[in-house]
Coordinates of C-alpha atoms and ligand atoms in Angstrom, one line a residue:
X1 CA 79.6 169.6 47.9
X2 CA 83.3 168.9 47.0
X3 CA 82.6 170.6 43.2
X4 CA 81.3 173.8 45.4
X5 CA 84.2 173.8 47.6
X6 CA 86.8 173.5 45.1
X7 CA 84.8 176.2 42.7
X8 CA 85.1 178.4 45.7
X9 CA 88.5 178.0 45.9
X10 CA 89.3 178.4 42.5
X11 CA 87.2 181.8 42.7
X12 CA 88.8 182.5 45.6
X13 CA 92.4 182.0 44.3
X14 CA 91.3 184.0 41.0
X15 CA 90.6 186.9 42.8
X16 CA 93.3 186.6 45.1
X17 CA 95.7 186.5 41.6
X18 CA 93.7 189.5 40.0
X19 CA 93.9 191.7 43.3
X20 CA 98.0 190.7 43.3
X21 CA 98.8 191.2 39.8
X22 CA 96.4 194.4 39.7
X23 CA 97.7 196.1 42.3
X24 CA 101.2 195.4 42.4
X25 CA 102.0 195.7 38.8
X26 CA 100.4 198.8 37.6
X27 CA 101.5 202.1 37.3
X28 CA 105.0 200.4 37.3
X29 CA 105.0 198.8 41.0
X30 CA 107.1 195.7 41.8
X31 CA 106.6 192.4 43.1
X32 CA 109.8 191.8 43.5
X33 CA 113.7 193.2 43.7
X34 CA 116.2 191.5 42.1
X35 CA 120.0 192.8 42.4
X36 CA 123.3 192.9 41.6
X37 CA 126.4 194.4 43.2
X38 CA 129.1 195.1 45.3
X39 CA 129.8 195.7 48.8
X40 CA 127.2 198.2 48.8
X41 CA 124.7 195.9 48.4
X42 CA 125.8 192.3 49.6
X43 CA 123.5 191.2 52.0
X44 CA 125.1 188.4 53.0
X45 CA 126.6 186.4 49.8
X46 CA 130.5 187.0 50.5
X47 CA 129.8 186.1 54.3
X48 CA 128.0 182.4 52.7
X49 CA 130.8 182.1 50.0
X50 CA 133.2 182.3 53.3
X51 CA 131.3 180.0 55.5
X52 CA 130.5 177.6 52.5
X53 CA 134.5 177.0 52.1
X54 CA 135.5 177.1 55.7
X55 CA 137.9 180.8 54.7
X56 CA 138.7 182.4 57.8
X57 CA 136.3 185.0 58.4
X58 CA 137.1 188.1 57.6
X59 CA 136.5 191.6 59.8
X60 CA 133.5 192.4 57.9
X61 CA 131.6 189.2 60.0
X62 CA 132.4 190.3 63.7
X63 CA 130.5 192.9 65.8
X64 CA 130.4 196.1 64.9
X65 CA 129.2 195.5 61.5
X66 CA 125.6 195.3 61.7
X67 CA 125.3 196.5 65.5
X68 CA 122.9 199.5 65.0
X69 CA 120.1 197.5 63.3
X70 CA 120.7 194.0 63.4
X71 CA 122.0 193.9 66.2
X72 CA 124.8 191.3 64.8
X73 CA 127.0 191.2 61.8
X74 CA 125.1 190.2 58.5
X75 CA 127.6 190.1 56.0
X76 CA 126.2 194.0 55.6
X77 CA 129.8 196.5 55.3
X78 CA 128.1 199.0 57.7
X79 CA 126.9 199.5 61.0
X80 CA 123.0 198.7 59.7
X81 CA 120.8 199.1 56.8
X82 CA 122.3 199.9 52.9
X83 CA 120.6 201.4 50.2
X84 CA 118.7 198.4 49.0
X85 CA 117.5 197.7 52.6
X86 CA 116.0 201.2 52.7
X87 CA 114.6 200.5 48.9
X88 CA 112.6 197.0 50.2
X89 CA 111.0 198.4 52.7
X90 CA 109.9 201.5 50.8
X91 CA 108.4 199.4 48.4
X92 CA 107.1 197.0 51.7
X93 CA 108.9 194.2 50.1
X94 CA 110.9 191.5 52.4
X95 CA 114.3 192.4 53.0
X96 CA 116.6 191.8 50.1
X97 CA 117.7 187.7 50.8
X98 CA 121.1 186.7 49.9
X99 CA 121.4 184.2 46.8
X100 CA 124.2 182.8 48.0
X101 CA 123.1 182.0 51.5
X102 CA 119.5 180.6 50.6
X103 CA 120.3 178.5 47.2
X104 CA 119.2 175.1 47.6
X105 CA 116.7 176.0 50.8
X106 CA 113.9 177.8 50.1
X107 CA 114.1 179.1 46.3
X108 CA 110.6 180.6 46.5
X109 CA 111.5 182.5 49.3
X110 CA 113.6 184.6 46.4
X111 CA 110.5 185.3 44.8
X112 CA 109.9 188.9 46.1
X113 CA 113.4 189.6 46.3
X114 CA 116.9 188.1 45.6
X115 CA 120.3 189.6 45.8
X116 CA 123.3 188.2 44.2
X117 CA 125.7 191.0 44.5
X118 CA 129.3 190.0 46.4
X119 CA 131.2 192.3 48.6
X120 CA 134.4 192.8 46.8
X121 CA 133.5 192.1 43.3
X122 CA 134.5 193.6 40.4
X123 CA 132.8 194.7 36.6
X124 CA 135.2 193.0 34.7
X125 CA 136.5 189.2 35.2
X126 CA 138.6 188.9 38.2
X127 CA 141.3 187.1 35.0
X128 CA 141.8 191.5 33.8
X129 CA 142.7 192.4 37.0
X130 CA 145.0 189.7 37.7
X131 CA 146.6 189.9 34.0
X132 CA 147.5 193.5 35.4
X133 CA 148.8 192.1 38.9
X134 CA 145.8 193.2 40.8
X135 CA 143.8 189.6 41.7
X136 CA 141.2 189.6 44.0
X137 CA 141.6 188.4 47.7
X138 CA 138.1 188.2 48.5
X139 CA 136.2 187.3 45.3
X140 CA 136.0 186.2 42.2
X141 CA 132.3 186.6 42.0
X142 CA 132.2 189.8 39.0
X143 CA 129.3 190.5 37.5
X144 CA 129.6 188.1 34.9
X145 CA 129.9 185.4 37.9
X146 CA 126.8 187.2 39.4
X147 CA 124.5 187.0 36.1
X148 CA 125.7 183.3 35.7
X149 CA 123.6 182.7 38.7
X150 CA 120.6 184.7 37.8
X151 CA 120.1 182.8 34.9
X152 CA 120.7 179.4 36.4
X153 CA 118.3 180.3 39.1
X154 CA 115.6 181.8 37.2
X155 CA 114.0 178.8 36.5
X156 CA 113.8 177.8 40.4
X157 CA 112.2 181.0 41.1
X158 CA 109.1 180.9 38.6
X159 CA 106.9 178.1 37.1
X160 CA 107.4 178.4 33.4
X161 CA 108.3 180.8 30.4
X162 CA 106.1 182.8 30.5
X163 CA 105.3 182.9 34.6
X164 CA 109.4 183.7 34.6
X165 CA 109.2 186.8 32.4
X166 CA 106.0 188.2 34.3
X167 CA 108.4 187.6 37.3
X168 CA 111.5 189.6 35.4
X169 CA 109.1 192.0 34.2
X170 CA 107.6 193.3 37.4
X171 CA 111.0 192.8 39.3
X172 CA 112.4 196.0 40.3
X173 CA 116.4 195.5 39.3
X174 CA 118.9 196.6 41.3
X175 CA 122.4 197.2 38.9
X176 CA 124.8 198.5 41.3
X177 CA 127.2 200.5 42.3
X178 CA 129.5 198.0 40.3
X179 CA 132.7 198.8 39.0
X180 CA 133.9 200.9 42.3
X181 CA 135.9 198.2 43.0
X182 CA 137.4 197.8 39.6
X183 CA 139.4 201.0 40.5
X184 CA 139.7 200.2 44.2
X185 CA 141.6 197.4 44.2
X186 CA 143.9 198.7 41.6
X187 CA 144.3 202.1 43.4
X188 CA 145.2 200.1 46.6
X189 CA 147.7 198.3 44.9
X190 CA 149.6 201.5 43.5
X191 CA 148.1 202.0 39.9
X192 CA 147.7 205.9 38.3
X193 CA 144.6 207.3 37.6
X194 CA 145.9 207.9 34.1
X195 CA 146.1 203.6 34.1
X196 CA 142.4 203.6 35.5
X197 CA 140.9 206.0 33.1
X198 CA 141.4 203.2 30.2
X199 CA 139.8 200.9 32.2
X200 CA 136.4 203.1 32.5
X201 CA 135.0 202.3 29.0
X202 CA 135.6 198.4 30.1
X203 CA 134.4 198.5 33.3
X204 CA 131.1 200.7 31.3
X205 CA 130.9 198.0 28.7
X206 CA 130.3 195.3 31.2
X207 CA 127.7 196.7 32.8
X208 CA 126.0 198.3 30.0
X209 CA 126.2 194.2 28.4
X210 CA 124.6 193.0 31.9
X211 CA 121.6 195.2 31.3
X212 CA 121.2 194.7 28.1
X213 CA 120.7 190.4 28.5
X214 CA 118.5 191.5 31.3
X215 CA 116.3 193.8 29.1
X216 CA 116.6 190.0 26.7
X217 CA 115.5 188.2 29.3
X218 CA 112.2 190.7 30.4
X219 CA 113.5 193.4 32.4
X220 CA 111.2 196.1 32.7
X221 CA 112.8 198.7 35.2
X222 CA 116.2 198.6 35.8
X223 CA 118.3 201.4 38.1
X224 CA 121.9 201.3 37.6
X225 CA 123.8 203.9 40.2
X226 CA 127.1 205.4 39.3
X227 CA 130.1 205.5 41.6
X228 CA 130.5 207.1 44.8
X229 CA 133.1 210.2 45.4
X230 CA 136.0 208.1 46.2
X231 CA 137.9 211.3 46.9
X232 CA 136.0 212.0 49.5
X233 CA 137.0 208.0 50.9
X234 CA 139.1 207.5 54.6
X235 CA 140.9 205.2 52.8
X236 CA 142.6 207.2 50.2
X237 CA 142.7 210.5 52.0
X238 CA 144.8 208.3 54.4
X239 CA 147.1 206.8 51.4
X240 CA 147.8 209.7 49.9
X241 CA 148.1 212.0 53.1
X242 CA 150.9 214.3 53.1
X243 CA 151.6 213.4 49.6
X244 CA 152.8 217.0 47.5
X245 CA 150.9 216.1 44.2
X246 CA 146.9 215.6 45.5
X247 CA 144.4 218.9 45.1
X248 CA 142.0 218.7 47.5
X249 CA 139.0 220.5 47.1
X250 CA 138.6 223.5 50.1
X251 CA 134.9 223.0 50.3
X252 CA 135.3 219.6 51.4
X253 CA 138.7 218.5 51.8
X254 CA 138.2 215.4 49.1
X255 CA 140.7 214.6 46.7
X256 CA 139.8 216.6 43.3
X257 CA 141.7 214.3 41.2
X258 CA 139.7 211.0 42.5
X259 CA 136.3 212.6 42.5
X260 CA 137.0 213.6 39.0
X261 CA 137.6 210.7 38.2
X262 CA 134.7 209.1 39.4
X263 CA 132.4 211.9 37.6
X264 CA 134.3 210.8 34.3
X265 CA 132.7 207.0 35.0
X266 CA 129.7 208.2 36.0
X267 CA 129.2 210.4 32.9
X268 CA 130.8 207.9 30.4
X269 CA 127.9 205.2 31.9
X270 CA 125.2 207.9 31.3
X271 CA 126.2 208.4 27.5
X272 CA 125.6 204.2 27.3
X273 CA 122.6 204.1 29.1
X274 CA 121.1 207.1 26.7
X275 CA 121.5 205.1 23.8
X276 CA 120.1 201.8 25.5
X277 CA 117.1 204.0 26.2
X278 CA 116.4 205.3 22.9
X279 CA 116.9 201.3 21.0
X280 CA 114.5 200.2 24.4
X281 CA 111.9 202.9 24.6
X282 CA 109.2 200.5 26.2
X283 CA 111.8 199.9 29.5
X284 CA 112.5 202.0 32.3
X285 CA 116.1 202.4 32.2
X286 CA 117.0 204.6 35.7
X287 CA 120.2 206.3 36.7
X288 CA 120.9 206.8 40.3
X289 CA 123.1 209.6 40.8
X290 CA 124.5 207.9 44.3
X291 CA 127.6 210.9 43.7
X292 CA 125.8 214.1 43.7
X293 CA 123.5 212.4 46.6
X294 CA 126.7 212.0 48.9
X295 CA 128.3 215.0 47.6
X296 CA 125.5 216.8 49.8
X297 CA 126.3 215.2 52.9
X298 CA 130.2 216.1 51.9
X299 CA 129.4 220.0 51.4
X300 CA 127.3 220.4 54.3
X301 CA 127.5 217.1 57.1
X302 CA 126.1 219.2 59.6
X303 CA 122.6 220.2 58.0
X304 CA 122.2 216.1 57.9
X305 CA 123.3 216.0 61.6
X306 CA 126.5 214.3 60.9
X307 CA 128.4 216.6 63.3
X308 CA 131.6 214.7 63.7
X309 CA 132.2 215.4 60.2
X310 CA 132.7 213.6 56.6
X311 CA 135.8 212.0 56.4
X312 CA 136.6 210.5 59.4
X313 CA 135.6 207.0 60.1
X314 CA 133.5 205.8 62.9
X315 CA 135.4 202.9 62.9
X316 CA 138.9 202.2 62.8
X317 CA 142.6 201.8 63.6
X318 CA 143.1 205.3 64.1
X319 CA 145.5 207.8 62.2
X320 CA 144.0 211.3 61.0
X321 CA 140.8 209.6 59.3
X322 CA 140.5 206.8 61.5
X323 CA 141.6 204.4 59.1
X324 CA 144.8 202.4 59.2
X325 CA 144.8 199.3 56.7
X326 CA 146.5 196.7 59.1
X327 CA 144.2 197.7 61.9
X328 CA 140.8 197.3 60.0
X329 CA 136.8 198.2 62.1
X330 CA 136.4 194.9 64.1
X331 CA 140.4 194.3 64.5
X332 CA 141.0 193.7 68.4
X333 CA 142.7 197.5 68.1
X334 CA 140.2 199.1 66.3
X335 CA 137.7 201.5 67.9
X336 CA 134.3 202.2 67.3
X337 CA 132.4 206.1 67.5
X338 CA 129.7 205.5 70.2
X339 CA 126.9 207.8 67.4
X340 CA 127.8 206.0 64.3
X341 CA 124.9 208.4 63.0
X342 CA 126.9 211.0 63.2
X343 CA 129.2 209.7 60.9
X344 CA 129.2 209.7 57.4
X345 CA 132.2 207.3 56.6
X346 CA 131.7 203.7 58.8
X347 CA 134.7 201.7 58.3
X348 CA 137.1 203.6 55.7
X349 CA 135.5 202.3 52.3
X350 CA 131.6 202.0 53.5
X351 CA 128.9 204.6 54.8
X352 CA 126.8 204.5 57.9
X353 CA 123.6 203.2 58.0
X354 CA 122.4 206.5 58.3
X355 CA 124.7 208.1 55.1
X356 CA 123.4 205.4 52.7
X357 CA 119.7 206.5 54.1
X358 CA 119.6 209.9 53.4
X359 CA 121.3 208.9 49.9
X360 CA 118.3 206.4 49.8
X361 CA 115.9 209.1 50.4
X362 CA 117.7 211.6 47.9
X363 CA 117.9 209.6 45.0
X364 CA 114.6 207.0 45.6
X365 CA 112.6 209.7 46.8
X366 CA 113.9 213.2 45.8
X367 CA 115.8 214.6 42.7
X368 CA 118.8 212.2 41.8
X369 CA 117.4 209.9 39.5
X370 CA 117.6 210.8 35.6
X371 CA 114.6 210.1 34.2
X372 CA 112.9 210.8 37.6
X373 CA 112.0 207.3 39.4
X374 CA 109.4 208.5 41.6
X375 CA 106.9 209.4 38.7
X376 CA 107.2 205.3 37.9
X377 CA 105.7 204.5 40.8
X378 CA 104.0 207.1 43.1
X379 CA 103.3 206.7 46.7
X380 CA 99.7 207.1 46.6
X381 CA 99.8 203.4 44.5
X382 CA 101.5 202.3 47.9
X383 CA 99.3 203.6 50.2
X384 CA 95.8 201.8 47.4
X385 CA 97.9 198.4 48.3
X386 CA 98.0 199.4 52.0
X387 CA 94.3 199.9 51.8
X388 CA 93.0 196.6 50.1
X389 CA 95.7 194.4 52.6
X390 CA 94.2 195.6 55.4
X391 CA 90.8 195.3 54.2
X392 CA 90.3 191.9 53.0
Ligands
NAG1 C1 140.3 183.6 42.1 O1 140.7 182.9 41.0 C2 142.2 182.7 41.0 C3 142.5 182.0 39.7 O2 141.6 181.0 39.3 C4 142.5 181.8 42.2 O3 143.9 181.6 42.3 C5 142.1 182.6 43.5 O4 142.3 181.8 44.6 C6 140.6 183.0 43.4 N1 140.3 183.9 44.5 C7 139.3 183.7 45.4 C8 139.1 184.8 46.4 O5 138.5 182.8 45.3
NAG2 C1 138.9 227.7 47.7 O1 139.8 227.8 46.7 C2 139.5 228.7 45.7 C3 140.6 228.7 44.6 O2 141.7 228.1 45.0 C4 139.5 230.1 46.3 O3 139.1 231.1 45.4 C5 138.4 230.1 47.4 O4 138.4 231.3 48.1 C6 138.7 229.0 48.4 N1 137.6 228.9 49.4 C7 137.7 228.7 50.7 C8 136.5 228.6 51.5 O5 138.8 228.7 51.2
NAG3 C1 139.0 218.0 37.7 O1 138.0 218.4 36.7 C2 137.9 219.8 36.4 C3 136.7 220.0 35.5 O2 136.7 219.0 34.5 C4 139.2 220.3 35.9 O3 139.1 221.7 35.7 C5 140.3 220.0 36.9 O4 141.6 220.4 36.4 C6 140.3 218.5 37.3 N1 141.3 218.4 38.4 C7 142.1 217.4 38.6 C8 143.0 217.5 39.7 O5 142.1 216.4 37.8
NAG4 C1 148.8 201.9 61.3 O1 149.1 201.2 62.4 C2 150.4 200.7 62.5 C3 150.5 199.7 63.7 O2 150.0 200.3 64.8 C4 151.4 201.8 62.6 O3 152.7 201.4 62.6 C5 151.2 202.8 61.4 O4 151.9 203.9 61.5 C6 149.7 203.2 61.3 N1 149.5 203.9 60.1 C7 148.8 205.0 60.0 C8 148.6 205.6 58.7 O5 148.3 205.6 61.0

């Protein structure tokens, strides 16, 4: 009788192992999304570090962040969802958890999804930055800092060597946007481009090293995005308003200059990820073009229903983009749009919910990936998972 029952269970747990691995890891499906990043992707880390060492909170943590989905702040830099949010449920995966928060909890709960990327961090050490007179006030948590903790928790996240690289291996992995902040902070603080544009090969470097231990350690699929238009930023069309020397472009009032210089570290990290992809044939090595997906909404806001335009915040301190640095979103003089939707631009630096979804939707599921990233795992795979879920 007991033989019987266990055999039954072990058939039972067999099958249940072949129907998982079979379905969720062919034709290049994941079981899991593992991720790295900056504010565009913390979903929740810099709000734990914060809590963890009693900091005073900072604006990101108060209502309105987080007011049009979660109903309370998350840590998230927007009104709602980001990009990786959008990417989970796609792939009905849990929402992204927050290393940070959940370390020392529930580890397996990380197992279909962990997210170690810090609002605020940088590519490169925080030690560059502050060699140059730029240190961070909000973290030191680069992507060095980030990967550090990826490979100390690995091993709390599988059972052994060979369980952890099946895990790795059918992760999907999330690298970036990283390296925006590299140039923000330093902008902010009053450096050229002509400084930042030595920077750019460094910044490249780093990340290009980061996906090449994870490719060591088992990475199978890895999507790395390129920067943002940061000409096209609240924030820096306020700093440099009225200034003689900026071009703006007449199709959508961004700063030429800044966007151009965001191209030139977009296209320097595509040259590096070429050549990883011809000496790593057998991975899946994704751009995201996250620029020429928000370019769209920059040309033309209305045909994305964003009718209160591109480059004005929907919240702020007010000033001719709604964005005044000593009066930050969630500041007791700040106000907040009553459609954030509308809005393309949420607090200055970050997107609406609804900006970073039709980005989502351009790049994860239309044309802005080089090679194409919907060919690696095709909806109708999603829908054969859907099927066998609901009938066993
Ligand atoms: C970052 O590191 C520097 C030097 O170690 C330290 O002075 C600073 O307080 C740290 N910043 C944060 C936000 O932790
Ligand atoms: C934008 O600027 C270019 C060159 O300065 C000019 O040829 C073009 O007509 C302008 N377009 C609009 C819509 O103003
Ligand atoms: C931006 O790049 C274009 C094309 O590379 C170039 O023609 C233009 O002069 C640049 N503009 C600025 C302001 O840097
Ligand atoms: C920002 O707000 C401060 C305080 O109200 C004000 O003095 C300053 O002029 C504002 N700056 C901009 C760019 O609107």
């Amino acid at each position: 009788m007991a033989s019987s029952i266990s055999s039954y269970f072990i058939t039972f747990i067999t099958i249940f192992q072949l129907l998982c691995t079979c379905t969720l890891s062919t034709n290049g499906c994941y079981t899991s999304i593992i991720s790295f990043g900056d504010s565009l992707t913390d979903t929740g880390n810099l709000k734990q570090l914060f809590d963890d060492a009693n900091e005073q909170p900072l604006h990101f943590f108060y209502p309105p962040y987080g007011q049009t989905f979660f109903h309370s702040p998350t840590g998230r830099c927007s009104n709602g969802r980001l990009i990786i949010d959008f990417i989970a449920e796609s792939i009905r995966l849990p929402l992204v958890r927050p290393f940070v928060g959940t370390k020392g909890r529930n580890m397996m709960a990380l197992r279909q999804g962990v997210n170690y990327a810090v609002a605020g961090s940088t590519a490169l050490d925080s030690s560059f930055h502050e060699a140059r007179g730029v240190p961070n006030s909000m973290t030191n948590s680069s992507l060095g800092v980030q990967l550090g903790w990826f490979k100390q928790s690995v091993p709390s996240l599988c059972a052994n060597v060979p369980d952890c690289k099946h895990f790795i291996g059918h992760s999907l992995i999330l690298m970036g946007e990283i390296g925006g902040n590299d140039y923000n902070h330093a902008l902010v603080a009053g450096k050229s481009t002509d400084e930042l544009v030595t920077y750019v090969p460094l910044v490249v470097e780093v990340i290009i090293s980061a996906v090449s231990e994870l490719i060591e350690l088992g990475a199978k699929t890895l999507v790395v995005p390129g920067n943002l238009p940061i000409g096209c930023s609240p924030v820096y069309l306020t700093l440099y308003y009225g200034s003689d020397n900026m071009e703006y472009d007449n199709s959508t009032g961004c700063i030429t200059q800044l966007n151009n210089f965001s191209e030139y570290h977009n296209e320097l990290l595509k040259i590096e990820l070429s050549k990883v992809r011809e000496n790593h044939p057998e991975v899946d090595l994704i751009y995201a073009d996250y620029y020429n997906a928000a370019m769209q909404l920059f040309r033309s806001p209305n045909e994305y229903g964003f009718i209160n335009g591109a480059l004005k915040a929907c919240c702020g301190g007010g000033g001719p983009f709604n964005y005044n640095t000593s009066i930050p979103c969630a500041h007791s003089s700040s106000s907040v749009c009553v459609q954030p939707d509308t809005y393309v631009n949420w607090d200055g630096f970050h997107l609406t919910e609804a900006a970073y979804k039709v980005i989502f939707q351009s790049v994860f599921q239309g044309p802005y990936t080089i090679p194409d990233f919907n060919s690696l795992c095709p909806a109708s795979v999603i829908q054969e998972i859907d099927g066998i879920s609901i009938s066993t």
